[in-house]
PDB file of C-alpha atoms and ligand atoms in Angstrom:
ATOM      1  CA  MET A   1       0.536  18.113  11.879  1.00 88.00           C
ATOM      2  CA  ARG A   2       1.937  14.559  10.775  1.00 95.00           C
ATOM      3  CA  ILE A   3       4.077  14.712   7.396  1.00 97.00           C
ATOM      4  CA  ASP A   4       5.484  11.485   5.778  1.00 97.00           C
ATOM      5  CA  ILE A   5       8.306  12.394   3.606  1.00 98.00           C
ATOM      6  CA  GLY A   6      10.549  10.199   1.126  1.00 98.00           C
ATOM      7  CA  SER A   7      13.061  10.984  -1.793  1.00 98.00           C
ATOM      8  CA  ASP A   8      15.521   9.252  -3.837  1.00 98.00           C
ATOM      9  CA  HIS A   9      19.059  10.474  -4.075  1.00 98.00           C
ATOM     10  CA  ARG A  10      18.506  13.179  -6.389  1.00 98.00           C
ATOM     11  CA  GLY A  11      15.967  14.676  -3.967  1.00 98.00           C
ATOM     12  CA  TYR A  12      17.956  13.698  -0.780  1.00 98.00           C
ATOM     13  CA  ASP A  13      19.515  17.177  -0.228  1.00 98.00           C
ATOM     14  CA  LEU A  14      16.301  19.059  -0.460  1.00 98.00           C
ATOM     15  CA  LYS A  15      14.541  16.433   1.742  1.00 98.00           C
ATOM     16  CA  CYS A  16      17.222  17.328   4.526  1.00 98.00           C
ATOM     17  CA  ARG A  17      16.580  20.609   4.186  1.00 98.00           C
ATOM     18  CA  ILE A  18      12.727  20.359   4.222  1.00 98.00           C
ATOM     19  CA  VAL A  19      12.766  17.866   7.371  1.00 98.00           C
ATOM     20  CA  ARG A  20      14.759  20.836   9.268  1.00 97.00           C
ATOM     21  CA  HIS A  21      12.320  23.362   8.059  1.00 96.00           C
ATOM     22  CA  LEU A  22       9.380  21.283   9.262  1.00 97.00           C
ATOM     23  CA  GLY A  23      11.004  20.425  12.500  1.00 95.00           C
ATOM     24  CA  GLU A  24      11.235  24.375  13.037  1.00 94.00           C
ATOM     25  CA  ARG A  25       7.529  24.724  12.217  1.00 92.00           C
ATOM     26  CA  GLY A  26       6.764  22.208  14.935  1.00 94.00           C
ATOM     27  CA  CYS A  27       5.516  19.475  12.304  1.00 94.00           C
ATOM     28  CA  GLU A  28       5.847  15.746  13.367  1.00 96.00           C
ATOM     29  CA  VAL A  29       7.826  14.477  10.150  1.00 97.00           C
ATOM     30  CA  ILE A  30       8.335  10.812   9.530  1.00 97.00           C
ATOM     31  CA  ASP A  31      11.290  10.370   7.169  1.00 97.00           C
ATOM     32  CA  HIS A  32      10.965   7.284   4.820  1.00 96.00           C
ATOM     33  CA  GLY A  33      14.329   7.564   3.379  1.00 95.00           C
ATOM     34  CA  CYS A  34      16.449   7.341   1.375  1.00 97.00           C
ATOM     35  CA  ASP A  35      19.126   8.001   3.770  1.00 97.00           C
ATOM     36  CA  SER A  36      22.134   9.196   1.760  1.00 95.00           C
ATOM     37  CA  ALA A  37      22.925  10.877  -1.595  1.00 94.00           C
ATOM     38  CA  GLN A  38      23.571   7.255  -2.816  1.00 96.00           C
ATOM     39  CA  SER A  39      21.529   5.722  -5.682  1.00 97.00           C
ATOM     40  CA  ALA A  40      18.245   4.938  -4.514  1.00 96.00           C
ATOM     41  CA  ASP A  41      14.921   3.826  -6.373  1.00 96.00           C
ATOM     42  CA  TYR A  42      12.435   6.351  -5.870  1.00 97.00           C
ATOM     43  CA  PRO A  43       9.332   3.981  -5.905  1.00 95.00           C
ATOM     44  CA  ASP A  44      10.582   2.392  -2.763  1.00 94.00           C
ATOM     45  CA  HIS A  45      10.621   5.536  -0.741  1.00 96.00           C
ATOM     46  CA  GLY A  46       7.733   7.283  -2.771  1.00 96.00           C
ATOM     47  CA  LEU A  47       5.429   4.214  -1.999  1.00 94.00           C
ATOM     48  CA  ALA A  48       6.568   4.124   1.851  1.00 94.00           C
ATOM     49  CA  ALA A  49       5.717   7.811   2.291  1.00 96.00           C
ATOM     50  CA  ALA A  50       2.400   7.810   0.173  1.00 95.00           C
ATOM     51  CA  ARG A  51       1.082   4.519   1.670  1.00 91.00           C
ATOM     52  CA  ALA A  52       1.900   6.078   5.375  1.00 91.00           C
ATOM     53  CA  VAL A  53      -0.048   8.978   4.406  1.00 93.00           C
ATOM     54  CA  ALA A  54      -3.150   6.855   3.009  1.00 89.00           C
ATOM     55  CA  GLU A  55      -2.905   5.136   6.423  1.00 84.00           C
ATOM     56  CA  HIS A  56      -3.381   8.193   8.473  1.00 87.00           C
ATOM     57  CA  PRO A  57      -6.336  10.087   7.013  1.00 84.00           C
ATOM     58  CA  GLY A  58      -5.968  13.872   7.303  1.00 89.00           C
ATOM     59  CA  SER A  59      -2.227  13.603   7.427  1.00 94.00           C
ATOM     60  CA  LEU A  60       0.081  15.232   4.701  1.00 97.00           C
ATOM     61  CA  GLY A  61       3.016  13.699   2.555  1.00 98.00           C
ATOM     62  CA  ILE A  62       5.954  15.217   0.539  1.00 98.00           C
ATOM     63  CA  VAL A  63       8.044  13.174  -2.035  1.00 98.00           C
ATOM     64  CA  ILE A  64      11.080  14.472  -3.959  1.00 98.00           C
ATOM     65  CA  CYS A  65      13.121  13.234  -7.032  1.00 98.00           C
ATOM     66  CA  SER A  66      14.838  15.186  -9.800  1.00 98.00           C
ATOM     67  CA  ASN A  67      11.917  16.729 -11.492  1.00 98.00           C
ATOM     68  CA  GLY A  68       8.619  15.182  -9.473  1.00 98.00           C
ATOM     69  CA  ILE A  69       7.688  13.096 -12.501  1.00 98.00           C
ATOM     70  CA  GLY A  70       8.574   9.773 -11.198  1.00 98.00           C
ATOM     71  CA  MET A  71       7.433  10.393  -7.582  1.00 98.00           C
ATOM     72  CA  SER A  72       3.965  11.790  -8.932  1.00 98.00           C
ATOM     73  CA  MET A  73       3.618   8.497 -11.094  1.00 98.00           C
ATOM     74  CA  VAL A  74       4.189   6.264  -8.132  1.00 97.00           C
ATOM     75  CA  ALA A  75       2.414   8.477  -5.373  1.00 97.00           C
ATOM     76  CA  ASN A  76      -0.845   8.508  -7.374  1.00 96.00           C
ATOM     77  CA  LYS A  77      -0.914   4.682  -7.528  1.00 92.00           C
ATOM     78  CA  VAL A  78      -1.769   4.490  -3.796  1.00 90.00           C
ATOM     79  CA  ARG A  79      -5.657   4.440  -3.167  1.00 87.00           C
ATOM     80  CA  GLY A  80      -6.423   7.723  -1.406  1.00 91.00           C
ATOM     81  CA  ILE A  81      -3.285   9.694  -2.491  1.00 96.00           C
ATOM     82  CA  ARG A  82      -3.673  12.988  -4.751  1.00 97.00           C
ATOM     83  CA  ALA A  83      -0.235  13.903  -5.262  1.00 98.00           C
ATOM     84  CA  ALA A  84       0.294  17.360  -6.989  1.00 98.00           C
ATOM     85  CA  LEU A  85       3.801  18.193  -8.823  1.00 98.00           C
ATOM     86  CA  CYS A  86       4.217  21.847  -8.088  1.00 98.00           C
ATOM     87  CA  VAL A  87       6.838  24.264  -9.555  1.00 98.00           C
ATOM     88  CA  ASN A  88       5.335  27.415  -8.129  1.00 98.00           C
ATOM     89  CA  GLU A  89       3.294  28.661  -5.385  1.00 98.00           C
ATOM     90  CA  ALA A  90       0.238  29.195  -7.237  1.00 98.00           C
ATOM     91  CA  MET A  91      -0.002  25.705  -8.235  1.00 98.00           C
ATOM     92  CA  ALA A  92       0.841  24.555  -4.534  1.00 98.00           C
ATOM     93  CA  SER A  93      -1.896  26.740  -3.246  1.00 98.00           C
ATOM     94  CA  GLN A  94      -4.304  25.594  -5.688  1.00 98.00           C
ATOM     95  CA  SER A  95      -3.450  21.946  -5.441  1.00 98.00           C
ATOM     96  CA  ARG A  96      -4.526  22.434  -2.068  1.00 98.00           C
ATOM     97  CA  ARG A  97      -7.444  24.737  -2.428  1.00 98.00           C
ATOM     98  CA  HIS A  98      -9.088  23.080  -5.505  1.00 98.00           C
ATOM     99  CA  ASN A  99      -7.817  19.292  -5.726  1.00 98.00           C
ATOM    100  CA  ASP A 100      -7.360  18.925  -1.985  1.00 97.00           C
ATOM    101  CA  ALA A 101      -3.706  17.291  -2.349  1.00 98.00           C
ATOM    102  CA  ASN A 102      -2.555  15.359   0.146  1.00 98.00           C
ATOM    103  CA  VAL A 103       1.098  14.757  -1.339  1.00 98.00           C
ATOM    104  CA  LEU A 104       3.143  17.553  -2.394  1.00 98.00           C
ATOM    105  CA  VAL A 105       5.803  16.444  -5.343  1.00 98.00           C
ATOM    106  CA  LEU A 106       8.672  18.509  -5.424  1.00 98.00           C
ATOM    107  CA  GLY A 107      11.513  18.300  -8.143  1.00 98.00           C
ATOM    108  CA  ALA A 108      14.986  19.054  -6.530  1.00 98.00           C
ATOM    109  CA  ASP A 109      16.110  20.310 -10.224  1.00 98.00           C
ATOM    110  CA  ASN A 110      12.927  22.467 -10.694  1.00 97.00           C
ATOM    111  CA  ALA A 111      13.723  25.426  -8.642  1.00 97.00           C
ATOM    112  CA  SER A 112      16.483  26.472  -6.187  1.00 97.00           C
ATOM    113  CA  VAL A 113      15.878  25.197  -2.505  1.00 97.00           C
ATOM    114  CA  ASP A 114      14.655  28.566  -1.425  1.00 97.00           C
ATOM    115  CA  ASP A 115      12.238  28.675  -4.462  1.00 98.00           C
ATOM    116  CA  ASN A 116      10.995  24.997  -3.435  1.00 98.00           C
ATOM    117  CA  LEU A 117      10.926  26.046   0.312  1.00 98.00           C
ATOM    118  CA  LYS A 118       8.256  28.943  -0.840  1.00 98.00           C
ATOM    119  CA  VAL A 119       6.473  26.065  -2.937  1.00 98.00           C
ATOM    120  CA  LEU A 120       6.316  24.020   0.375  1.00 98.00           C
ATOM    121  CA  ASN A 121       5.158  26.777   2.430  1.00 97.00           C
ATOM    122  CA  ALA A 122       2.423  28.090   0.163  1.00 98.00           C
ATOM    123  CA  TRP A 123       1.220  24.399  -0.056  1.00 98.00           C
ATOM    124  CA  LEU A 124       1.045  24.187   3.823  1.00 97.00           C
ATOM    125  CA  GLU A 125      -0.593  27.549   4.274  1.00 97.00           C
ATOM    126  CA  ALA A 126      -3.624  26.557   1.968  1.00 98.00           C
ATOM    127  CA  SER A 127      -6.525  24.487   2.562  1.00 97.00           C
ATOM    128  CA  PHE A 128      -9.400  22.834   0.823  1.00 97.00           C
ATOM    129  CA  GLU A 129     -12.212  24.877  -0.289  1.00 96.00           C
ATOM    130  CA  GLY A 130     -14.673  22.579  -0.634  1.00 93.00           C
ATOM    131  CA  GLY A 131     -18.244  23.215  -2.596  1.00 93.00           C
ATOM    132  CA  ARG A 132     -17.951  22.762  -6.246  1.00 95.00           C
ATOM    133  CA  HIS A 133     -14.182  21.076  -5.644  1.00 96.00           C
ATOM    134  CA  ALA A 134     -15.664  18.841  -3.001  1.00 94.00           C
ATOM    135  CA  ARG A 135     -17.925  17.219  -5.995  1.00 94.00           C
ATOM    136  CA  ARG A 136     -14.808  17.114  -8.468  1.00 95.00           C
ATOM    137  CA  VAL A 137     -12.784  15.557  -5.811  1.00 94.00           C
ATOM    138  CA  ALA A 138     -15.530  13.121  -5.047  1.00 92.00           C
ATOM    139  CA  LYS A 139     -15.359  12.094  -8.706  1.00 93.00           C
ATOM    140  CA  ILE A 140     -11.704  11.121  -8.458  1.00 93.00           C
ATOM    141  CA  THR A 141     -12.436   8.948  -5.343  1.00 90.00           C
ATOM    142  CA  GLU A 142     -15.369   7.498  -6.989  1.00 88.00           C
ATOM    143  CA  ALA A 143     -13.198   6.343 -10.049  1.00 87.00           C
ATOM    144  CA  GLU A 144     -10.897   4.676  -7.673  1.00 83.00           C
ATOM    145  CA  GLY A 145     -13.444   2.990  -6.061  1.00 77.00           C
ATOM    146  CA  GLN A 146     -14.788   1.720  -9.530  1.00 78.00           C
ATOM    147  CA  ARG A 147     -11.311   0.535 -10.350  1.00 75.00           C
ATOM    148  CA  ARG A 148     -11.007  -1.426  -6.951  1.00 76.00           C
ATOM    149  CA  ARG A 149     -14.527  -2.799  -7.493  1.00 76.00           C
ATOM    150  CA  SER A 150     -13.852  -4.530 -10.972  1.00 76.00           C
ATOM    151  CA  MET A 151     -10.805  -5.969  -9.712  1.00 78.00           C
ATOM    152  CA  GLU A 152     -12.636  -7.587  -6.960  1.00 78.00           C
ATOM    153  CA  SER A 153     -15.561  -8.648  -8.721  1.00 81.00           C
ATOM    154  CA  ASP A 154     -13.205 -10.851 -10.782  1.00 87.00           C
ATOM    155  CA  CYS A 155     -11.725 -12.308  -7.905  1.00 94.00           C
ATOM    156  CA  ILE A 156     -12.616 -15.696  -6.614  1.00 95.00           C
ATOM    157  CA  PHE A 157     -11.486 -14.932  -3.278  1.00 96.00           C
ATOM    158  CA  CYS A 158     -13.229 -11.720  -2.753  1.00 94.00           C
ATOM    159  CA  LYS A 159     -16.333 -13.714  -3.772  1.00 93.00           C
ATOM    160  CA  ILE A 160     -15.670 -16.182  -0.912  1.00 95.00           C
ATOM    161  CA  VAL A 161     -15.106 -13.394   1.470  1.00 94.00           C
ATOM    162  CA  ALA A 162     -18.315 -11.974   0.268  1.00 90.00           C
ATOM    163  CA  GLY A 163     -20.317 -15.389   0.793  1.00 92.00           C
ATOM    164  CA  GLU A 164     -21.106 -15.266  -3.019  1.00 91.00           C
ATOM    165  CA  ILE A 165     -18.935 -18.557  -3.465  1.00 94.00           C
ATOM    166  CA  PRO A 166     -19.406 -21.378  -0.717  1.00 96.00           C
ATOM    167  CA  ALA A 167     -16.278 -22.507   1.060  1.00 97.00           C
ATOM    168  CA  GLU A 168     -15.626 -24.639   4.086  1.00 98.00           C
ATOM    169  CA  LYS A 169     -14.444 -22.162   6.392  1.00 97.00           C
ATOM    170  CA  VAL A 170     -11.563 -23.298   9.058  1.00 98.00           C
ATOM    171  CA  PHE A 171     -11.049 -19.526  10.703  1.00 98.00           C
ATOM    172  CA  GLU A 172     -12.608 -16.026  10.661  1.00 97.00           C
ATOM    173  CA  ASP A 173     -12.000 -12.786  12.091  1.00 96.00           C
ATOM    174  CA  ASP A 174     -12.344  -9.225  11.096  1.00 92.00           C
ATOM    175  CA  GLU A 175      -9.441  -9.260   8.856  1.00 95.00           C
ATOM    176  CA  ILE A 176      -8.834 -12.978   7.795  1.00 97.00           C
ATOM    177  CA  VAL A 177     -10.481 -15.771   6.324  1.00 98.00           C
ATOM    178  CA  GLY A 178      -9.255 -19.453   6.469  1.00 98.00           C
ATOM    179  CA  PHE A 179     -11.057 -22.102   4.305  1.00 98.00           C
ATOM    180  CA  LYS A 180     -10.599 -25.541   2.858  1.00 98.00           C
ATOM    181  CA  ASP A 181      -8.742 -25.886  -0.596  1.00 98.00           C
ATOM    182  CA  ILE A 182     -11.047 -27.072  -3.422  1.00 98.00           C
ATOM    183  CA  ASN A 183      -8.268 -29.332  -4.682  1.00 97.00           C
ATOM    184  CA  PRO A 184      -6.158 -30.432  -1.645  1.00 97.00           C
ATOM    185  CA  ALA A 185      -2.530 -31.589  -2.204  1.00 97.00           C
ATOM    186  CA  ALA A 186      -2.116 -32.867   1.422  1.00 97.00           C
ATOM    187  CA  PRO A 187      -4.983 -34.451   3.710  1.00 98.00           C
ATOM    188  CA  PHE A 188      -5.220 -31.315   5.286  1.00 98.00           C
ATOM    189  CA  HIS A 189      -4.889 -28.232   2.938  1.00 98.00           C
ATOM    190  CA  ALA A 190      -6.452 -24.868   3.667  1.00 98.00           C
ATOM    191  CA  LEU A 191      -5.637 -21.334   2.571  1.00 98.00           C
ATOM    192  CA  LEU A 192      -5.608 -18.062   4.651  1.00 98.00           C
ATOM    193  CA  ILE A 193      -6.297 -14.822   3.108  1.00 98.00           C
ATOM    194  CA  PRO A 194      -6.907 -11.108   3.877  1.00 97.00           C
ATOM    195  CA  LYS A 195     -10.327 -10.145   3.278  1.00 95.00           C
ATOM    196  CA  THR A 196      -9.124  -6.880   1.611  1.00 92.00           C
ATOM    197  CA  HIS A 197      -7.866  -7.583  -2.096  1.00 91.00           C
ATOM    198  CA  ILE A 198      -4.141  -7.350  -2.178  1.00 91.00           C
ATOM    199  CA  GLU A 199      -2.791  -9.131  -5.420  1.00 91.00           C
ATOM    200  CA  THR A 200       0.364 -10.437  -4.813  1.00 91.00           C
ATOM    201  CA  LEU A 201       3.169 -10.606  -2.280  1.00 94.00           C
ATOM    202  CA  ASN A 202       4.957  -7.776  -4.208  1.00 90.00           C
ATOM    203  CA  ASP A 203       2.042  -5.629  -3.348  1.00 86.00           C
ATOM    204  CA  LEU A 204       2.654  -5.714   0.338  1.00 88.00           C
ATOM    205  CA  GLY A 205       4.047  -2.711   2.114  1.00 84.00           C
ATOM    206  CA  PRO A 206       5.152  -2.014   5.617  1.00 82.00           C
ATOM    207  CA  GLU A 207       1.447  -1.270   6.380  1.00 82.00           C
ATOM    208  CA  HIS A 208       0.586  -4.913   5.960  1.00 90.00           C
ATOM    209  CA  VAL A 209       3.511  -6.503   8.436  1.00 92.00           C
ATOM    210  CA  ASP A 210       0.831  -6.809  11.195  1.00 94.00           C
ATOM    211  CA  LEU A 211      -1.636  -8.387   8.828  1.00 96.00           C
ATOM    212  CA  MET A 212       0.762 -10.862   7.588  1.00 97.00           C
ATOM    213  CA  GLY A 213       1.839 -11.796  10.894  1.00 97.00           C
ATOM    214  CA  ARG A 214      -1.589 -12.248  12.093  1.00 97.00           C
ATOM    215  CA  ILE A 215      -2.410 -14.717   8.988  1.00 98.00           C
ATOM    216  CA  VAL A 216       0.804 -16.783  10.216  1.00 98.00           C
ATOM    217  CA  LEU A 217      -0.774 -16.772  13.917  1.00 98.00           C
ATOM    218  CA  ALA A 218      -4.205 -17.822  12.244  1.00 98.00           C
ATOM    219  CA  ALA A 219      -2.401 -20.629  10.632  1.00 98.00           C
ATOM    220  CA  GLN A 220      -0.782 -21.948  13.877  1.00 98.00           C
ATOM    221  CA  LYS A 221      -4.231 -21.965  15.546  1.00 98.00           C
ATOM    222  CA  VAL A 222      -5.780 -23.976  12.797  1.00 98.00           C
ATOM    223  CA  ALA A 223      -2.995 -26.188  12.617  1.00 98.00           C
ATOM    224  CA  ALA A 224      -3.396 -26.733  16.450  1.00 98.00           C
ATOM    225  CA  GLU A 225      -7.211 -27.422  15.989  1.00 98.00           C
ATOM    226  CA  GLU A 226      -6.721 -29.974  13.125  1.00 98.00           C
ATOM    227  CA  GLY A 227      -4.389 -31.824  15.440  1.00 97.00           C
ATOM    228  CA  LEU A 228      -0.984 -31.328  13.075  1.00 98.00           C
ATOM    229  CA  GLU A 229       1.198 -31.572  16.060  1.00 96.00           C
ATOM    230  CA  THR A 230       3.809 -33.381  14.035  1.00 97.00           C
ATOM    231  CA  GLY A 231       4.181 -30.714  11.774  1.00 97.00           C
ATOM    232  CA  TYR A 232       2.814 -28.607   8.966  1.00 98.00           C
ATOM    233  CA  ARG A 233       3.921 -26.209   6.050  1.00 98.00           C
ATOM    234  CA  LEU A 234       2.955 -22.893   5.212  1.00 98.00           C
ATOM    235  CA  VAL A 235       3.395 -21.714   1.403  1.00 98.00           C
ATOM    236  CA  ALA A 236       2.618 -18.568  -0.263  1.00 98.00           C
ATOM    237  CA  ASN A 237       3.175 -18.450  -4.124  1.00 97.00           C
ATOM    238  CA  CYS A 238       4.173 -15.187  -5.946  1.00 94.00           C
ATOM    239  CA  LEU A 239       3.683 -14.679  -9.496  1.00 91.00           C
ATOM    240  CA  ARG A 240       3.947 -17.061 -12.401  1.00 87.00           C
ATOM    241  CA  ASP A 241       7.112 -19.036 -11.962  1.00 91.00           C
ATOM    242  CA  ALA A 242       5.981 -19.969  -8.309  1.00 94.00           C
ATOM    243  CA  GLY A 243       2.784 -21.100  -9.855  1.00 92.00           C
ATOM    244  CA  GLN A 244       0.345 -18.442  -8.213  1.00 93.00           C
ATOM    245  CA  GLU A 245      -3.218 -19.041  -9.664  1.00 94.00           C
ATOM    246  CA  VAL A 246      -5.384 -16.716  -7.811  1.00 95.00           C
ATOM    247  CA  PHE A 247      -4.226 -13.124  -7.564  1.00 93.00           C
ATOM    248  CA  HIS A 248      -5.509 -12.476  -4.147  1.00 95.00           C
ATOM    249  CA  ILE A 249      -2.838 -13.392  -1.629  1.00 96.00           C
ATOM    250  CA  HIS A 250      -3.106 -16.632   0.208  1.00 98.00           C
ATOM    251  CA  VAL A 251      -0.835 -18.650   2.353  1.00 98.00           C
ATOM    252  CA  HIS A 252      -1.479 -22.551   1.851  1.00 98.00           C
ATOM    253  CA  LEU A 253      -1.524 -24.340   5.200  1.00 98.00           C
ATOM    254  CA  LEU A 254      -0.485 -27.971   4.462  1.00 98.00           C
ATOM    255  CA  GLY A 255      -0.294 -30.940   6.712  1.00 98.00           C
ATOM    256  CA  GLY A 256      -1.406 -34.458   7.707  1.00 97.00           C
ATOM    257  CA  ARG A 257       1.303 -36.429   5.952  1.00 97.00           C
ATOM    258  CA  ARG A 258       5.216 -36.196   5.910  1.00 96.00           C
ATOM    259  CA  LEU A 259       5.802 -33.306   3.460  1.00 96.00           C
ATOM    260  CA  THR A 260       8.967 -33.866   0.999  1.00 95.00           C
ATOM    261  CA  TRP A 261      11.383 -31.474   0.459  1.00 95.00           C
ATOM    262  CA  PRO A 262      12.447 -29.426  -1.628  1.00 93.00           C
ATOM    263  CA  PRO A 263       8.708 -28.581  -3.122  1.00 89.00           C
ATOM    264  CA  GLY A 264       8.574 -28.940  -6.995  1.00 79.00           C
TER     265      GLY A 264
HETATM  266  P1  LIG B 301      -1.985 -20.942  -5.951  1.00 80.93           P
HETATM  267  O1  LIG B 301      -1.333 -21.707  -6.902  1.00 80.93           O
HETATM  268  O2  LIG B 301      -2.621 -19.554  -6.454  1.00 80.93           O
HETATM  269  O3  LIG B 301      -0.921 -20.460  -4.845  1.00 80.93           O
HETATM  270  O4  LIG B 301      -3.148 -21.345  -5.139  1.00 80.93           O
HETATM  271  C1  LIG B 301      -4.479 -21.281  -5.365  1.00 80.93           C
HETATM  272  C2  LIG B 301      -5.353 -22.150  -4.761  1.00 80.93           C
HETATM  273  O5  LIG B 301      -6.602 -22.038  -4.662  1.00 80.93           O
HETATM  274  C3  LIG B 301      -5.013 -23.819  -5.403  1.00 80.93           C
HETATM  275  O6  LIG B 301      -4.623 -24.628  -4.438  1.00 80.93           O
HETATM  276  C4  LIG B 301      -6.721 -24.081  -5.835  1.00 80.93           C
HETATM  277  O7  LIG B 301      -6.754 -25.466  -5.437  1.00 80.93           O
HETATM  278  C5  LIG B 301      -7.416 -23.006  -4.825  1.00 80.93           C
HETATM  279  N1  LIG B 301      -8.520 -22.692  -5.297  1.00 80.93           N
HETATM  280  C6  LIG B 301      -9.086 -22.170  -6.302  1.00 80.93           C
HETATM  281  N2  LIG B 301     -10.283 -21.855  -6.857  1.00 80.93           N
HETATM  282  C7  LIG B 301     -10.641 -22.189  -5.384  1.00 80.93           C
HETATM  283  C8  LIG B 301     -12.053 -22.203  -5.074  1.00 80.93           C
HETATM  284  O8  LIG B 301     -12.953 -21.756  -5.606  1.00 80.93           O
HETATM  285  N3  LIG B 301     -12.434 -22.436  -3.634  1.00 80.93           N
HETATM  286  C9  LIG B 301     -11.615 -23.053  -2.957  1.00 80.93           C
HETATM  287  N4  LIG B 301     -11.671 -23.422  -1.821  1.00 80.93           N
HETATM  288  N5  LIG B 301     -10.043 -23.244  -3.517  1.00 80.93           N
HETATM  289  C10 LIG B 301      -9.741 -23.039  -4.671  1.00 80.93           C
HETATM  290 ZN1  LIG B 302      -9.726 -10.626  -4.235  1.00 80.93          ZN
END
């Protein structure tokens, strides 16, 4: 069983204890920090662990802070995550049996280490019962899908990906589309975008490292095909001060003239 785990500084000692405990149970544990009792921000480590669980369907995660509230909030922002803050064995067991929780949230200050370990064991030993509970969990998943679809339906670049708005394509593979900018700022100006809707550079996580690398390689390929052998520039604007207008991440590929520096 793969288990991704993360904590802030307040949950660090309990996390170390749980990592040992899970190792003894033969689990494969991936520790997303923090790595000491020095002050750490719970969203950093909670998101890393929750995103890893979402990336590996069927795996489980554990996130820990002082009372579990911040970690609950952040883990439940990740699509596909059902994170349950549990303070006793009954809650832990039910969160698996009824809610198909895939992330357990513990509060280091909510119970003693031994009692938190009992909560953890109860959680690991229970499994989803399906039936009427499957219908209810499906409604949670459906709500997630609706939120995503409404974001996407307002997005110009998702419409270009779907072919609903025409664009002059210069690149396409399974994950990425490149097309000419409608209002070019250089003789050659294209945009490279992921096919999935990600709003800003700040929404990227470790799971997007490959994708962003492939976007740069796609730009390199397009630049070569367009004969930009004397140089080109890649630009990615993030949020208002950088002038981001379209909230679906994109990398501008500019070339065909001598580009000045610094940009405005
Ligand atoms: P940003 O300012 O967000 O970094 O860049 C957005 C870019 O998208 C701008 O350069 C703008 O010209 C381009 N753009 C906006 N709407 C469309 C469109 O419907 N089609 C194409 N091809 N480009 C667009
Ligand atoms: Zn989009």
